[in-house]
mmCIF file of C-alpha atoms in Angstrom:
data_model
loop_
_atom_site.group_PDB
_atom_site.id
_atom_site.type_symbol
_atom_site.label_atom_id
_atom_site.label_comp_id
_atom_site.label_asym_id
_atom_site.label_seq_id
_atom_site.Cartn_x
_atom_site.Cartn_y
_atom_site.Cartn_z
ATOM 1 C CA MET A 1 19.146 -27.551 28.918
ATOM 2 C CA LYS A 2 17.196 -24.374 29.622
ATOM 3 C CA PRO A 3 13.513 -24.724 30.630
ATOM 4 C CA GLY A 4 11.188 -24.654 27.657
ATOM 5 C CA TYR A 5 13.843 -25.630 25.097
ATOM 6 C CA HIS A 6 14.391 -28.844 23.190
ATOM 7 C CA GLY A 7 17.815 -30.090 22.181
ATOM 8 C CA ALA A 8 17.104 -32.316 19.170
ATOM 9 C CA VAL A 9 17.647 -30.406 15.942
ATOM 10 C CA SER A 10 18.299 -31.244 12.314
ATOM 11 C CA SER A 11 21.799 -31.130 10.841
ATOM 12 C CA ASP A 12 20.987 -27.806 9.102
ATOM 13 C CA ALA A 13 19.608 -26.404 12.345
ATOM 14 C CA ALA A 14 22.622 -27.570 14.322
ATOM 15 C CA ALA A 15 24.980 -25.993 11.800
ATOM 16 C CA ARG A 16 23.366 -22.620 12.426
ATOM 17 C CA ARG A 17 22.954 -23.177 16.208
ATOM 18 C CA GLU A 18 19.177 -23.325 16.005
ATOM 19 C CA LEU A 19 17.110 -23.583 19.194
ATOM 20 C CA GLU A 20 13.647 -25.014 19.650
ATOM 21 C CA LEU A 21 11.221 -23.267 21.991
ATOM 22 C CA THR A 22 8.680 -25.701 23.434
ATOM 23 C CA SER A 23 6.809 -23.915 26.219
ATOM 24 C CA THR A 24 4.615 -20.825 26.339
ATOM 25 C CA ALA A 25 5.993 -20.283 29.853
ATOM 26 C CA ASN A 26 9.459 -19.597 28.457
ATOM 27 C CA PRO A 27 10.679 -16.062 29.339
ATOM 28 C CA ARG A 28 11.175 -15.328 25.638
ATOM 29 C CA VAL A 29 7.414 -15.455 25.096
ATOM 30 C CA LYS A 30 6.857 -12.864 27.810
ATOM 31 C CA ALA A 31 9.646 -10.697 26.387
ATOM 32 C CA LEU A 32 8.104 -10.790 22.915
ATOM 33 C CA SER A 33 4.718 -9.830 24.338
ATOM 34 C CA ALA A 34 6.335 -6.895 26.137
ATOM 35 C CA LEU A 35 7.527 -5.475 22.813
ATOM 36 C CA ARG A 36 3.920 -4.793 21.920
ATOM 37 C CA ARG A 37 4.151 -1.847 24.320
ATOM 38 C CA ARG A 38 5.868 1.355 23.287
ATOM 39 C CA ARG A 39 7.656 1.805 26.595
ATOM 40 C CA ALA A 40 9.288 -1.615 26.317
ATOM 41 C CA ARG A 41 10.323 -0.939 22.720
ATOM 42 C CA GLU A 42 11.898 2.359 23.717
ATOM 43 C CA GLN A 43 13.650 0.888 26.752
ATOM 44 C CA GLN A 44 15.046 -2.098 24.877
ATOM 45 C CA LYS A 45 15.529 -0.283 21.562
ATOM 46 C CA LEU A 46 13.913 -3.220 19.786
ATOM 47 C CA THR A 47 10.772 -3.948 17.819
ATOM 48 C CA ILE A 48 9.040 -6.841 16.057
ATOM 49 C CA VAL A 49 8.664 -7.636 12.374
ATOM 50 C CA ASP A 50 5.776 -10.070 11.897
ATOM 51 C CA GLY A 51 5.560 -11.709 8.473
ATOM 52 C CA GLN A 52 7.824 -12.925 5.690
ATOM 53 C CA GLU A 53 7.103 -10.132 3.212
ATOM 54 C CA GLU A 54 7.836 -7.468 5.814
ATOM 55 C CA LEU A 55 10.962 -9.264 6.990
ATOM 56 C CA LEU A 56 12.355 -9.600 3.466
ATOM 57 C CA LEU A 57 11.907 -5.890 2.831
ATOM 58 C CA ALA A 58 13.565 -5.074 6.148
ATOM 59 C CA LEU A 59 16.519 -7.313 5.238
ATOM 60 C CA ASP A 60 16.805 -5.695 1.809
ATOM 61 C CA ALA A 61 16.954 -2.307 3.561
ATOM 62 C CA GLY A 62 19.915 -3.457 5.655
ATOM 63 C CA THR A 63 18.180 -4.406 8.900
ATOM 64 C CA ARG A 64 20.057 -7.014 10.939
ATOM 65 C CA PRO A 65 17.685 -9.089 13.112
ATOM 66 C CA ARG A 66 18.653 -10.022 16.647
ATOM 67 C CA ALA A 67 16.476 -13.145 16.608
ATOM 68 C CA LEU A 68 14.207 -14.980 14.176
ATOM 69 C CA TYR A 69 11.300 -17.150 15.278
ATOM 70 C CA TYR A 70 9.679 -19.499 12.789
ATOM 71 C CA CYS A 71 7.030 -22.188 12.846
ATOM 72 C CA PRO A 72 7.714 -25.190 10.540
ATOM 73 C CA GLU A 73 3.989 -26.003 10.519
ATOM 74 C CA LEU A 74 3.207 -22.672 8.845
ATOM 75 C CA VAL A 75 6.115 -22.103 6.454
ATOM 76 C CA THR A 76 7.185 -23.730 3.222
ATOM 77 C CA ASP A 77 10.774 -23.926 1.953
ATOM 78 C CA PRO A 78 12.226 -22.124 4.993
ATOM 79 C CA GLU A 79 15.914 -22.779 4.251
ATOM 80 C CA PRO A 80 16.686 -19.736 2.023
ATOM 81 C CA LEU A 81 15.406 -17.238 4.584
ATOM 82 C CA LEU A 82 16.866 -19.127 7.543
ATOM 83 C CA THR A 83 20.263 -19.268 5.874
ATOM 84 C CA ARG A 84 20.144 -15.564 5.035
ATOM 85 C CA VAL A 85 19.248 -14.512 8.580
ATOM 86 C CA ALA A 86 21.721 -16.929 10.186
ATOM 87 C CA ALA A 87 24.492 -15.349 8.103
ATOM 88 C CA LEU A 88 23.740 -12.107 9.965
ATOM 89 C CA ASN A 89 24.533 -13.839 13.281
ATOM 90 C CA ALA A 90 20.928 -13.734 14.450
ATOM 91 C CA GLU A 91 19.522 -16.354 16.775
ATOM 92 C CA ILE A 92 17.189 -18.838 15.084
ATOM 93 C CA ILE A 93 14.382 -20.250 17.227
ATOM 94 C CA ARG A 94 11.905 -22.905 16.086
ATOM 95 C CA VAL A 95 8.489 -22.879 17.738
ATOM 96 C CA ASN A 96 5.334 -24.939 17.434
ATOM 97 C CA ARG A 97 2.065 -23.524 16.174
ATOM 98 C CA ARG A 98 0.641 -23.015 19.660
ATOM 99 C CA ILE A 99 3.567 -20.838 20.687
ATOM 100 C CA PHE A 100 3.688 -18.954 17.411
ATOM 101 C CA GLU A 101 0.020 -18.025 17.632
ATOM 102 C CA LYS A 102 0.773 -16.594 21.078
ATOM 103 C CA ILE A 103 3.638 -14.381 19.924
ATOM 104 C CA THR A 104 2.280 -13.253 16.553
ATOM 105 C CA TYR A 105 0.210 -10.157 15.816
ATOM 106 C CA ARG A 106 -1.541 -11.537 12.775
ATOM 107 C CA GLU A 107 -4.908 -13.258 12.640
ATOM 108 C CA SER A 108 -3.540 -15.487 9.872
ATOM 109 C CA PRO A 109 0.171 -15.793 10.671
ATOM 110 C CA ASP A 110 2.623 -17.011 8.044
ATOM 111 C CA GLY A 111 5.114 -18.472 10.512
ATOM 112 C CA TRP A 112 7.822 -15.786 10.554
ATOM 113 C CA LEU A 113 8.585 -13.239 13.273
ATOM 114 C CA ALA A 114 11.821 -11.353 13.914
ATOM 115 C CA VAL A 115 13.159 -9.125 16.662
ATOM 116 C CA VAL A 116 15.044 -6.205 15.113
ATOM 117 C CA PRO A 117 16.754 -3.017 16.326
ATOM 118 C CA ALA A 118 14.521 0.005 16.826
ATOM 119 C CA ILE A 119 14.030 2.284 13.839
ATOM 120 C CA ASP A 120 16.238 5.371 14.023
ATOM 121 C CA ALA A 121 13.716 8.184 13.650
ATOM 122 C CA ARG A 122 15.874 11.189 14.478
ATOM 123 C CA LEU A 123 15.028 14.144 12.262
ATOM 124 C CA ASP A 124 18.628 15.283 12.015
ATOM 125 C CA ARG A 125 19.642 12.055 10.262
ATOM 126 C CA VAL A 126 17.211 12.514 7.335
ATOM 127 C CA GLN A 127 19.003 13.222 4.081
ATOM 128 C CA ILE A 128 17.144 14.871 1.217
ATOM 129 C CA GLY A 129 17.823 15.516 -2.441
ATOM 130 C CA GLN A 130 18.098 18.800 -4.305
ATOM 131 C CA ASN A 131 14.346 18.998 -4.909
ATOM 132 C CA PRO A 132 12.835 17.156 -1.965
ATOM 133 C CA LEU A 133 9.290 15.943 -1.596
ATOM 134 C CA VAL A 134 8.346 14.937 1.921
ATOM 135 C CA LEU A 135 5.167 14.003 3.749
ATOM 136 C CA VAL A 136 4.437 15.360 7.221
ATOM 137 C CA CYS A 137 1.801 13.662 9.384
ATOM 138 C CA GLU A 138 0.680 15.725 12.355
ATOM 139 C CA SER A 139 -0.487 13.521 15.249
ATOM 140 C CA VAL A 140 -1.929 10.836 12.977
ATOM 141 C CA GLU A 141 -3.041 8.130 15.367
ATOM 142 C CA LYS A 142 -4.092 4.980 13.523
ATOM 143 C CA PRO A 143 -1.297 2.564 12.548
ATOM 144 C CA GLY A 144 -3.265 1.525 9.473
ATOM 145 C CA ASN A 145 -3.241 5.077 8.137
ATOM 146 C CA LEU A 146 0.444 5.575 8.896
ATOM 147 C CA GLY A 147 1.233 2.265 7.238
ATOM 148 C CA ALA A 148 -0.777 3.164 4.143
ATOM 149 C CA MET A 149 1.021 6.502 3.873
ATOM 150 C CA LEU A 150 4.373 4.745 4.084
ATOM 151 C CA ARG A 151 3.375 2.492 1.209
ATOM 152 C CA THR A 152 2.457 5.576 -0.810
ATOM 153 C CA ALA A 153 5.760 7.203 0.143
ATOM 154 C CA ASP A 154 7.704 4.146 -0.961
ATOM 155 C CA ALA A 155 5.831 3.897 -4.254
ATOM 156 C CA ALA A 156 6.180 7.630 -4.977
ATOM 157 C CA GLY A 157 9.848 7.781 -3.994
ATOM 158 C CA LEU A 158 9.469 10.405 -1.277
ATOM 159 C CA ASP A 159 12.545 11.720 0.483
ATOM 160 C CA ALA A 160 11.032 11.200 3.936
ATOM 161 C CA VAL A 161 7.919 10.835 6.042
ATOM 162 C CA ILE A 162 7.946 12.884 9.241
ATOM 163 C CA ALA A 163 5.616 12.321 12.187
ATOM 164 C CA ALA A 164 5.097 15.693 13.861
ATOM 165 C CA ASP A 165 3.934 15.504 17.483
ATOM 166 C CA PRO A 166 3.598 11.744 17.000
ATOM 167 C CA ILE A 167 1.144 9.566 18.864
ATOM 168 C CA ALA A 168 2.360 6.192 17.566
ATOM 169 C CA ASP A 169 6.048 5.372 17.177
ATOM 170 C CA TRP A 170 7.413 4.119 13.868
ATOM 171 C CA GLY A 171 8.442 0.885 15.557
ATOM 172 C CA ASN A 172 4.849 -0.004 16.384
ATOM 173 C CA PRO A 173 4.474 -3.558 15.013
ATOM 174 C CA ASN A 174 1.053 -2.654 13.628
ATOM 175 C CA ILE A 175 2.615 0.144 11.561
ATOM 176 C CA ILE A 176 5.286 -2.247 10.315
ATOM 177 C CA ARG A 177 2.602 -4.710 9.303
ATOM 178 C CA ALA A 178 0.294 -2.082 7.736
ATOM 179 C CA SER A 179 3.212 -0.616 5.795
ATOM 180 C CA LYS A 180 4.161 -4.051 4.427
ATOM 181 C CA GLY A 181 7.645 -3.329 5.761
ATOM 182 C CA THR A 182 8.122 -0.058 3.856
ATOM 183 C CA VAL A 183 8.878 1.660 7.168
ATOM 184 C CA PHE A 184 12.345 0.170 6.601
ATOM 185 C CA SER A 185 12.684 1.385 2.998
ATOM 186 C CA VAL A 186 11.429 4.961 3.480
ATOM 187 C CA PRO A 187 13.420 7.423 5.619
ATOM 188 C CA VAL A 188 11.196 8.227 8.603
ATOM 189 C CA ALA A 189 11.510 10.707 11.429
ATOM 190 C CA GLU A 190 9.563 11.963 14.405
ATOM 191 C CA ALA A 191 9.813 15.362 16.068
ATOM 192 C CA SER A 192 7.731 18.112 17.590
ATOM 193 C CA SER A 193 5.869 20.448 15.273
ATOM 194 C CA ASP A 194 8.263 23.245 16.234
ATOM 195 C CA GLU A 195 11.280 21.119 15.327
ATOM 196 C CA THR A 196 9.671 19.949 12.088
ATOM 197 C CA LEU A 197 8.732 23.465 11.003
ATOM 198 C CA ALA A 198 12.254 24.709 11.738
ATOM 199 C CA TRP A 199 13.739 21.822 9.745
ATOM 200 C CA LEU A 200 11.491 22.539 6.755
ATOM 201 C CA ARG A 201 12.337 26.259 6.799
ATOM 202 C CA ARG A 202 16.036 25.513 7.152
ATOM 203 C CA HIS A 203 15.907 23.386 4.015
ATOM 204 C CA GLY A 204 13.809 25.856 2.025
ATOM 205 C CA ILE A 205 10.833 23.500 1.701
ATOM 206 C CA GLN A 206 7.420 25.008 1.073
ATOM 207 C CA ILE A 207 4.572 23.804 3.293
ATOM 208 C CA VAL A 208 1.414 22.655 1.518
ATOM 209 C CA ALA A 209 -1.261 22.065 4.148
ATOM 210 C CA THR A 210 -4.359 20.014 3.383
ATOM 211 C CA THR A 211 -7.646 21.375 4.707
ATOM 212 C CA PRO A 212 -11.259 21.588 3.544
ATOM 213 C CA ASP A 213 -11.330 25.258 4.588
ATOM 214 C CA THR A 214 -9.834 26.852 1.485
ATOM 215 C CA ASP A 215 -10.824 27.606 -2.090
ATOM 216 C CA THR A 216 -7.505 26.464 -3.558
ATOM 217 C CA LEU A 217 -7.560 23.006 -5.147
ATOM 218 C CA TYR A 218 -4.530 20.817 -4.646
ATOM 219 C CA TYR A 219 -3.743 20.507 -8.349
ATOM 220 C CA ASP A 220 -3.645 24.306 -8.770
ATOM 221 C CA VAL A 221 -0.562 24.711 -6.563
ATOM 222 C CA ASP A 222 3.014 24.418 -7.858
ATOM 223 C CA MET A 223 4.598 21.436 -6.108
ATOM 224 C CA SER A 224 7.416 20.994 -8.602
ATOM 225 C CA ARG A 225 9.778 22.774 -6.186
ATOM 226 C CA PRO A 226 10.850 21.568 -2.700
ATOM 227 C CA THR A 227 7.592 20.677 -1.001
ATOM 228 C CA ALA A 228 6.203 19.176 2.181
ATOM 229 C CA VAL A 229 2.670 17.821 1.933
ATOM 230 C CA VAL A 230 1.175 18.097 5.418
ATOM 231 C CA VAL A 231 -1.829 16.132 6.681
ATOM 232 C CA GLY A 232 -3.484 16.173 10.087
ATOM 233 C CA THR A 233 -5.358 13.989 12.502
ATOM 234 C CA GLU A 234 -8.122 11.647 11.435
ATOM 235 C CA LYS A 235 -10.782 13.549 13.390
ATOM 236 C CA HIS A 236 -9.758 17.200 13.455
ATOM 237 C CA GLY A 237 -7.254 17.651 10.632
ATOM 238 C CA LEU A 238 -4.359 20.082 10.993
ATOM 239 C CA THR A 239 -3.953 22.375 13.970
ATOM 240 C CA ASP A 240 -3.957 26.139 13.610
ATOM 241 C CA ARG A 241 -0.187 26.144 14.028
ATOM 242 C CA TRP A 242 0.358 24.302 10.774
ATOM 243 C CA LEU A 243 -2.384 26.165 8.930
ATOM 244 C CA THR A 244 -0.878 29.488 9.989
ATOM 245 C CA GLU A 245 2.648 28.461 8.969
ATOM 246 C CA ALA A 246 1.557 26.976 5.626
ATOM 247 C CA ASP A 247 2.751 28.558 2.392
ATOM 248 C CA GLN A 248 -0.250 27.035 0.649
ATOM 249 C CA ARG A 249 -3.551 25.629 1.909
ATOM 250 C CA VAL A 250 -5.159 23.179 -0.466
ATOM 251 C CA ARG A 251 -8.278 21.072 -0.587
ATOM 252 C CA ILE A 252 -9.478 18.050 -2.479
ATOM 253 C CA PRO A 253 -12.770 18.673 -4.327
ATOM 254 C CA MET A 254 -15.644 16.834 -2.659
ATOM 255 C CA ARG A 255 -18.905 16.237 -4.526
ATOM 256 C CA GLY A 256 -20.762 14.294 -1.859
ATOM 257 C CA ARG A 257 -22.087 15.051 1.603
ATOM 258 C CA ILE A 258 -18.815 14.605 3.525
ATOM 259 C CA ASP A 259 -16.078 17.237 3.477
ATOM 260 C CA SER A 260 -12.967 15.076 3.675
ATOM 261 C CA LEU A 261 -11.389 11.768 2.712
ATOM 262 C CA ASN A 262 -9.445 9.285 4.808
ATOM 263 C CA VAL A 263 -6.128 10.904 5.717
ATOM 264 C CA ALA A 264 -4.060 8.258 3.921
ATOM 265 C CA THR A 265 -6.160 8.651 0.768
ATOM 266 C CA SER A 266 -5.830 12.434 0.915
ATOM 267 C CA ALA A 267 -2.064 12.166 1.316
ATOM 268 C CA ALA A 268 -1.812 9.806 -1.662
ATOM 269 C CA LEU A 269 -3.783 12.126 -3.949
ATOM 270 C CA VAL A 270 -1.726 15.201 -3.149
ATOM 271 C CA VAL A 271 1.604 13.362 -3.180
ATOM 272 C CA TYR A 272 0.928 11.867 -6.596
ATOM 273 C CA GLU A 273 -0.090 15.249 -7.953
ATOM 274 C CA ALA A 274 3.330 16.500 -6.878
ATOM 275 C CA VAL A 275 4.921 13.495 -8.591
ATOM 276 C CA ARG A 276 2.917 14.223 -11.759
ATOM 277 C CA GLN A 277 4.024 17.863 -11.775
ATOM 278 C CA ARG A 278 7.616 16.791 -11.483
ATOM 279 C CA GLY A 279 7.275 14.618 -14.556
ATOM 280 C CA GLN A 280 8.257 11.448 -12.738
ATOM 281 C CA ASN A 281 7.149 8.155 -14.219
#
């Protein structure tokens, strides 16, 4: 028996070759902690999905977990999800609450955590429709904002979300959590600004850049044709490169003392205006 494992399992667990992890000193715990770092994720081509809701959405999108960790003390009716993941030939590992609280990201964990293959974020694999609507995020840093924009993209049915000159990778577990797992349902990509601009031009997609430094309001621009809504960093907004290349610069009217909204809120407003113009319900 390997150190830190227990051999006694239920008949259901035995049927699916379930292991029980009993020690925080087990190498698996260290390996899971390592996946919190981008370098480790990139080297191993793996990431973590923390939470049942996120895991279910990832499974629905076709993700095949390598391993599933669950805590019986925190979950109810685990068999349906365990059976589904076991059918994908993933390892199933039971852990106690003490171990789970060490490996989880959440302050209030629900008892489910999976190791999954890295998200393929190559720009050249993104497929778009005849009248695409995409969202480009230039150097957006905060996982919460990126996650919120992914949820908007999923709800609005965007063709893709592209991180230009990205700071955080799409496999960041905090982005997965903030997106409620929609990072698996929305086509995502990351590339340099030069590569992203070339891709947009190659596909005949107009660039609508958001900035407070224009007189044009976002709802006065035609976004019923192929369009990329482009938003910038939380602190400084878009760089001059994107503003110079933009076909349209638009702003959101502000009646108060500040001149801009949260980047995820701004993206949602402009994206849904494009959806409205396209007559999509």
